[in-house]
Amino acid sequence: MRLRFWAAILAGKGAYHLSRITGGRGSSLPGLVALRLFPEMLGAFARQARCGAVMVTGTNGKTTTNNMLAQVLEAEGARVIANREGANLVTGVTTAFIRASGLGGRVGYDWAVLEVDEAAFPRVAEVVRPRIVVVTNFFRDQLDRYGELDKTVSFIRSTVAKLPATKLVLNADDPLVAMLADTGREALFFGLGAPTRGEEAQGTTREARFCPYCGQEFTYDYYHYSQLGAYRCSGCGFARPRAQVEALSVQTLNGVTRSVVRVRDEVLTLTLPTPGFYNIYNALAVFGAGLWLGVAPEKVAASLHRYVPATGRLQEFVYKGRPIYLNLVKNPAGFNESLNLLTASPEPKDVFIALNDNDADGRDISWIWDVDFERLENRKEVLRFICAGRRAAEMALRLKYAGIPVQKIETCSHFAAGVRRALEGYGSVVYLLATYTALWPVEKILRRLATEVNGADSVSPVPRSS
């Protein structure tokens, strides 16, 4: 068995270098190759952890939350292994260990901080046996792959119930996440403690209208976005639990998000050097994990202040003095939040949308009809929309049916041409929105044409099904 283990490591490292030489990122292929030779490889690596593992799962925010937490632990002096690129299937998780290991298979680390795809969660959790599980939210995502949302929630829930030593960090504002506390595991909650948004919180995409226990329709005092908010059931009494970590205010100005956060009885100011309302949720989740890990809240805040986003998570570039933002979009809830960003200011802007329907994106693109594009109908500051990707025509059609004038809508058959058209537009800012398999090609093109603001290392979003 030991010989097979060593052979798998050598093969995995060889696959990594081959992938990089041929222009790939080497974030999933090494794990795929190694697991074919030695299926028990992930367990062999996981058992080497000095302190244990933290797993982050959910629909949106996994990569950012995972990378934020890894950075916090590293700032505390811990040696961390993390799949920072977003490769979150079993192959991607295994690759993170292969890349960090020596040829003999030894991995000197304290914590494994692992983003895990919802569908892969049962298999990875069974092997890794995490000490802490962070659950961000549950939204509809890739219906042709996951099925209906209740199916996703059920297998996360059943897996957590089989992990008696695991502690949970749960989003109090999402009833589908909060209900995981009834698995009997120790849990603490994070959320927003007061309504902080106006019109932008009134979108139409609501994933959880009915109580999962009795079926009664929820009553909401207010929404933050999608089904996240202050909910209660008049039938059985299920309601938003009290959160140990709460944001009391949120303000975004000039690309910086500030929030007053209460962590148990301590109140502090959090400054994130990136916009995006949903990033507050990601940061709150990290504060929650920090409580279980014994990291002082002020140290968490200091680390988050220095956080640099991964590829496509509101990654910022500059082209001829204009800011360019690249963001991943993959489901209605996340796309609506991107629309909130681009409509938050009155400055003229150009918008590029790359829509693919490869396996990793989901073959079914009907979800774009649940995105609230109608809100853009009368937004004169949005000068034009440039659609690209395998389903560019369908994206253009969706915009037309949203009431956007056809003279504002263009399609491009190639990413490079579309990106150039967007960058050479007349707006003072450009937003580029892309699905999974479009994100890395678009980012690669951007790197040739524009300058990245934060200077982060380029890491590609690895498709979850690769």
XYZ file of C-alpha atoms in Angstrom:
466
model
C 0.000 0.000 0.000
C 2.852 2.376 0.817
C 4.310 1.841 -2.631
C 0.980 2.735 -4.253
C 0.818 5.863 -2.118
C 4.248 7.017 -3.277
C 3.460 6.166 -6.891
C 0.233 8.197 -6.683
C 2.127 11.198 -5.294
C 4.702 11.062 -8.067
C 1.972 10.719 -10.692
C -0.001 13.575 -9.171
C 2.999 15.896 -9.073
C 3.846 14.947 -12.628
C 0.300 15.749 -13.715
C 0.545 19.125 -11.975
C 3.719 20.120 -13.817
C 2.375 18.829 -17.121
C -0.801 20.841 -16.641
C 1.159 24.011 -15.942
C 3.447 23.495 -18.936
C 0.441 23.128 -21.227
C -1.238 26.278 -19.892
C -3.514 24.726 -17.271
C -3.706 25.524 -13.582
C -3.107 22.062 -12.159
C -5.808 22.359 -9.538
C -7.834 19.199 -10.168
C -5.937 16.940 -12.571
C -3.248 15.879 -10.038
C -5.906 14.671 -7.619
C -7.765 12.870 -10.378
C -4.635 10.992 -11.453
C -3.506 10.185 -7.908
C -6.893 8.914 -6.755
C -7.044 6.528 -9.691
C -3.824 4.932 -8.428
C -4.559 5.147 -4.699
C -8.225 5.825 -3.811
C -7.420 6.159 -0.077
C -5.013 9.037 -0.676
C -7.200 11.836 0.765
C -7.636 9.968 4.039
C -3.896 9.318 4.275
C -3.233 13.038 3.943
C -6.041 14.124 6.279
C -4.719 11.981 9.129
C -1.509 13.999 9.165
C -3.192 17.186 10.386
C -1.810 18.359 13.715
C -4.942 20.324 14.615
C -7.603 19.106 12.190
C -9.694 20.401 9.321
C -12.257 23.119 8.702
C -14.647 22.601 5.798
C -16.596 25.384 4.105
C -19.659 24.488 2.051
C -22.831 26.119 0.725
C -23.873 27.681 -2.569
C -22.266 31.124 -2.720
C -19.220 32.538 -0.960
C -17.285 29.321 -0.373
C -14.033 30.381 -2.039
C -13.910 33.797 -0.387
C -14.837 32.485 3.066
C -12.328 29.649 2.775
C -9.481 31.909 1.692
C -10.284 34.522 4.313
C -10.162 31.882 7.032
C -6.900 30.408 5.736
C -5.357 33.873 5.825
C -6.535 34.443 9.403
C -4.963 31.188 10.594
C -1.719 31.891 8.763
C -1.555 35.287 10.438
C -1.716 33.372 13.735
C 1.373 31.425 12.721
C -0.404 28.214 11.693
C 0.695 26.164 8.716
C -2.354 25.812 6.486
C -3.265 23.711 3.479
C -6.142 25.152 1.457
C -7.652 24.672 -1.996
C -7.595 28.399 -2.656
C -8.346 28.203 -6.376
C -11.913 26.983 -5.858
C -11.299 23.380 -6.955
C -13.782 21.922 -4.514
C -14.516 18.378 -5.653
C -12.665 15.411 -4.157
C -10.042 15.752 -6.892
C -9.404 19.416 -6.118
C -9.213 18.840 -2.360
C -6.743 15.991 -2.898
C -4.686 18.165 -5.241
C -4.202 20.750 -2.481
C -2.494 18.089 -0.364
C -0.425 16.707 -3.238
C 0.958 20.129 -4.073
C 1.951 20.672 -0.431
C 3.476 17.248 0.178
C 7.010 16.021 -0.236
C 7.828 13.086 -2.468
C 7.551 10.815 0.548
C 4.000 11.889 1.223
C 4.680 13.913 4.358
C 2.648 17.093 4.761
C 3.729 19.320 7.616
C 0.637 21.342 8.435
C -1.554 22.357 11.350
C -4.907 22.989 9.673
C -6.567 21.976 6.451
C -9.031 24.677 5.370
C -11.097 23.153 2.602
C -13.800 24.561 0.381
C -16.061 21.641 -0.542
C -18.769 21.441 -3.187
C -22.191 20.598 -1.771
C -22.489 17.388 -3.786
C -18.961 16.306 -2.782
C -19.480 17.208 0.872
C -20.652 13.764 2.097
C -17.693 11.927 0.580
C -15.050 14.454 1.672
C -16.500 14.855 5.174
C -16.595 11.110 5.717
C -12.873 10.875 4.983
C -11.591 14.143 6.471
C -13.825 14.201 9.608
C -13.667 17.995 10.025
C -13.582 19.635 13.432
C -15.574 22.593 12.120
C -18.039 22.963 9.236
C -19.012 26.413 7.955
C -22.215 26.664 5.894
C -22.655 29.918 3.987
C -26.109 29.734 2.337
C -28.302 27.593 0.102
C -29.576 28.834 -3.255
C -30.736 27.105 -6.414
C -27.654 26.261 -8.459
C -27.197 23.954 -11.468
C -30.548 22.203 -11.315
C -29.420 19.661 -13.897
C -26.634 18.605 -11.548
C -27.964 19.072 -8.024
C -31.690 18.719 -8.510
C -34.038 20.738 -6.323
C -32.620 22.650 -3.375
C -34.206 20.458 -0.708
C -32.123 17.546 -2.018
C -28.908 19.495 -1.483
C -29.942 20.510 2.018
C -30.917 16.956 2.930
C -27.585 15.356 2.117
C -25.640 18.127 3.881
C -27.896 17.642 6.887
C -27.619 13.847 6.965
C -23.829 14.049 6.678
C -23.491 16.565 9.501
C -25.627 14.322 11.699
C -22.976 11.594 11.303
C -20.152 13.845 12.545
C -20.606 13.876 16.341
C -17.346 15.708 17.074
C -17.952 18.464 14.514
C -18.918 22.026 15.444
C -20.985 24.163 13.090
C -20.861 27.785 11.948
C -24.248 28.586 10.421
C -25.886 31.521 8.659
C -28.706 32.588 10.979
C -30.358 34.639 8.229
C -30.911 31.637 5.931
C -33.608 29.302 7.282
C -32.304 26.447 5.128
C -28.919 26.754 6.848
C -30.157 27.544 10.358
C -32.187 24.333 10.460
C -28.935 22.320 10.445
C -28.655 23.122 14.141
C -31.279 20.437 14.802
C -28.695 17.777 13.939
C -27.560 18.014 17.554
C -24.110 19.380 16.746
C -22.756 22.392 18.648
C -23.524 25.445 16.556
C -22.970 29.171 16.553
C -24.650 31.591 14.194
C -23.665 34.638 12.181
C -25.864 37.163 10.399
C -26.955 40.757 9.996
C -28.603 42.097 13.109
C -30.644 44.906 11.531
C -32.066 45.875 8.141
C -29.264 47.605 6.255
C -30.578 47.725 2.697
C -33.433 49.397 0.907
C -34.737 48.770 -2.587
C -31.858 46.436 -3.502
C -33.109 43.877 -0.950
C -36.502 43.578 -2.617
C -35.547 41.145 -5.384
C -37.915 38.437 -6.523
C -35.710 35.364 -5.999
C -36.776 33.757 -2.715
C -35.622 30.190 -2.136
C -37.370 29.452 1.165
C -40.913 30.766 1.340
C -42.213 27.956 3.527
C -41.160 26.547 6.870
C -39.190 23.284 6.419
C -40.814 21.835 9.535
C -44.538 22.544 9.194
C -44.964 23.992 5.698
C -46.444 27.295 6.907
C -45.424 30.331 4.866
C -42.707 32.370 6.551
C -43.311 35.910 7.736
C -40.335 38.227 7.220
C -39.717 41.408 9.160
C -37.174 42.370 6.488
C -34.927 40.881 3.804
C -31.216 41.312 3.163
C -31.248 39.479 -0.161
C -32.987 36.432 -1.589
C -34.414 34.489 1.403
C -31.835 35.888 3.837
C -33.419 38.044 6.511
C -35.454 38.058 9.711
C -37.965 35.207 9.281
C -40.417 33.472 11.576
C -43.044 30.784 11.260
C -46.433 31.367 12.878
C -47.189 27.658 12.646
C -44.430 25.952 14.663
C -42.393 28.862 15.973
C -39.224 28.231 13.950
C -37.496 31.588 13.614
C -34.150 33.223 12.984
C -31.916 32.192 15.880
C -29.920 34.651 17.919
C -26.542 35.177 16.289
C -23.296 35.240 18.233
C -21.705 37.215 15.377
C -23.751 40.077 13.911
C -23.112 42.986 11.592
C -24.927 46.000 13.022
C -24.303 48.299 10.042
C -22.913 48.026 6.515
C -21.629 50.825 4.307
C -19.761 50.623 0.999
C -17.958 53.687 -0.292
C -15.275 53.997 -2.990
C -14.780 50.257 -3.220
C -14.351 49.754 0.537
C -16.941 48.086 2.766
C -17.152 49.048 6.425
C -19.253 47.386 9.053
C -19.760 47.529 12.790
C -19.660 43.945 14.009
C -20.660 42.459 17.349
C -18.807 39.260 18.227
C -20.547 38.004 21.344
C -20.088 40.997 23.664
C -17.297 42.719 21.773
C -18.069 45.445 19.230
C -15.491 46.360 16.586
C -15.191 47.990 13.176
C -14.488 45.789 10.172
C -13.015 47.271 6.997
C -12.945 45.117 3.867
C -10.904 46.456 0.920
C -13.494 45.174 -1.537
C -17.123 46.033 -2.333
C -19.929 43.520 -2.352
C -22.621 43.255 0.296
C -22.314 39.473 0.343
C -18.661 39.754 1.394
C -19.915 40.900 4.784
C -21.563 37.496 5.194
C -18.315 35.783 4.231
C -16.409 37.816 6.801
C -19.001 37.131 9.515
C -18.620 33.408 8.864
C -14.888 33.769 9.438
C -15.483 35.562 12.742
C -17.725 32.644 13.720
C -15.075 30.071 12.845
C -12.569 32.214 14.741
C -14.643 31.851 17.912
C -14.429 28.045 17.711
C -10.716 28.260 16.880
C -9.869 30.665 19.687
C -8.720 33.548 17.453
C -9.367 36.968 18.997
C -11.957 39.011 17.016
C -9.620 41.977 16.670
C -7.026 39.713 15.039
C -9.638 38.383 12.637
C -10.604 41.956 11.729
C -6.961 42.947 11.178
C -6.395 39.988 8.852
C -9.589 40.626 6.865
C -8.525 44.223 6.352
C -5.645 42.863 4.259
C -7.659 40.320 2.298
C -7.078 40.122 -1.476
C -9.936 38.553 -3.510
C -9.372 35.428 -5.574
C -9.839 35.437 -9.325
C -13.281 36.618 -10.361
C -14.462 37.527 -6.887
C -14.793 41.241 -7.562
C -11.259 41.252 -8.881
C -10.271 44.804 -9.826
C -8.192 45.960 -12.780
C -7.410 49.353 -14.303
C -7.499 50.102 -18.030
C -6.601 53.600 -19.266
C -7.401 55.003 -15.849
C -10.814 53.321 -15.579
C -11.685 50.684 -12.968
C -12.604 47.240 -14.308
C -14.378 44.668 -12.127
C -14.490 40.943 -12.883
C -17.047 38.843 -11.009
C -18.273 35.258 -11.127
C -22.018 34.750 -11.700
C -23.573 31.298 -11.489
C -27.113 31.497 -10.124
C -29.964 34.021 -9.741
C -29.104 35.097 -6.188
C -25.477 35.805 -7.005
C -26.277 37.506 -10.313
C -28.785 39.799 -8.606
C -26.092 40.856 -6.141
C -23.806 41.696 -9.067
C -26.601 43.836 -10.513
C -26.849 45.600 -7.150
C -23.176 46.467 -7.444
C -23.354 47.933 -10.912
C -26.485 49.966 -10.148
C -25.169 51.309 -6.836
C -23.572 54.350 -8.466
C -24.768 56.751 -11.195
C -21.525 56.724 -13.208
C -21.784 55.558 -16.839
C -20.695 51.966 -17.335
C -20.306 49.189 -19.875
C -21.270 45.616 -18.994
C -19.806 42.434 -20.466
C -21.611 39.117 -19.770
C -20.054 35.761 -20.677
C -22.536 32.875 -20.455
C -21.394 29.286 -21.031
C -23.285 26.021 -20.665
C -20.452 23.548 -20.234
C -20.789 20.789 -17.651
C -19.230 22.910 -14.914
C -21.598 25.808 -15.627
C -24.711 23.639 -15.814
C -26.260 22.708 -19.141
C -29.590 24.220 -18.128
C -29.399 28.012 -18.479
C -33.066 28.640 -17.702
C -31.918 30.223 -14.437
C -31.111 33.468 -16.268
C -34.861 34.087 -16.527
C -34.993 34.295 -12.715
C -32.408 37.091 -12.626
C -33.988 40.496 -12.136
C -32.693 42.136 -15.331
C -35.924 44.142 -15.552
C -34.481 46.555 -13.027
C -31.983 47.669 -15.709
C -34.647 48.704 -18.227
C -34.511 52.406 -17.461
C -30.946 52.661 -16.182
C -29.492 55.212 -18.566
C -26.060 55.010 -16.945
C -25.642 51.466 -18.306
C -24.483 52.350 -21.800
C -24.418 48.893 -23.373
C -24.339 45.168 -22.780
C -21.866 42.949 -24.621
C -22.795 39.266 -24.557
C -20.301 36.493 -25.263
C -19.850 32.787 -24.643
C -21.550 29.652 -25.923
C -24.977 31.047 -25.057
C -24.418 34.691 -25.923
C -27.532 34.810 -28.119
C -29.766 33.531 -25.298
C -28.263 36.100 -22.934
C -28.993 38.859 -25.425
C -32.548 37.583 -25.831
C -33.055 37.631 -22.059
C -31.921 41.258 -21.914
C -34.260 42.163 -24.766
C -37.220 40.616 -22.941
C -36.220 42.564 -19.821
C -37.018 45.722 -21.776
C -33.474 46.826 -22.505
C -33.297 48.664 -25.852
C -31.873 46.420 -28.553
C -29.430 49.124 -29.653
C -27.715 48.691 -26.288
C -27.201 44.933 -26.750
C -24.324 43.384 -28.695
C -23.073 39.817 -29.119
C -19.509 38.684 -29.793
C -18.472 35.244 -30.920
C -15.088 35.421 -29.159
C -14.213 36.424 -25.598
C -11.238 38.526 -26.679
C -13.316 40.651 -29.039
C -16.029 41.120 -26.433
C -13.612 42.106 -23.675
C -11.899 44.605 -25.977
C -15.253 46.099 -26.945
C -16.136 46.550 -23.292
C -12.783 48.085 -22.375
C -12.917 50.538 -25.278
C -16.404 51.713 -24.345
C -17.456 55.158 -23.210
C -18.289 54.323 -19.609
C -16.123 55.411 -16.693
C -16.244 51.892 -15.239
C -16.585 48.409 -16.756
C -18.144 45.307 -15.215
C -17.348 41.873 -16.596
C -19.607 39.056 -15.382
C -18.803 35.470 -16.296
C -19.899 31.935 -15.522
C -17.449 29.262 -14.329
C -15.791 28.102 -17.551
C -15.797 31.594 -19.037
C -14.166 33.215 -16.020
C -10.602 32.001 -16.457
C -10.372 32.786 -20.203
C -11.780 36.254 -19.580
C -9.374 36.840 -16.696
C -6.456 35.732 -18.868
C -7.451 38.223 -21.554
C -7.803 40.981 -18.961
C -4.312 40.326 -17.644
C -2.903 40.979 -21.112
C -4.785 44.238 -21.541
C -5.202 45.769 -18.084
C -3.374 46.087 -14.774
C -4.612 44.300 -11.670
C -5.051 46.694 -8.771
C -4.187 44.477 -5.817
C -1.466 42.455 -7.522
C -2.825 39.115 -6.339
C -1.457 35.910 -7.749
C -3.590 34.614 -10.549
C -5.556 31.548 -9.556
C -8.165 30.151 -11.828
C -11.690 29.186 -10.839
C -11.579 25.459 -11.317
C -14.862 24.001 -12.554
C -16.531 21.896 -9.935
C -17.082 19.031 -12.308
C -13.544 18.932 -13.701
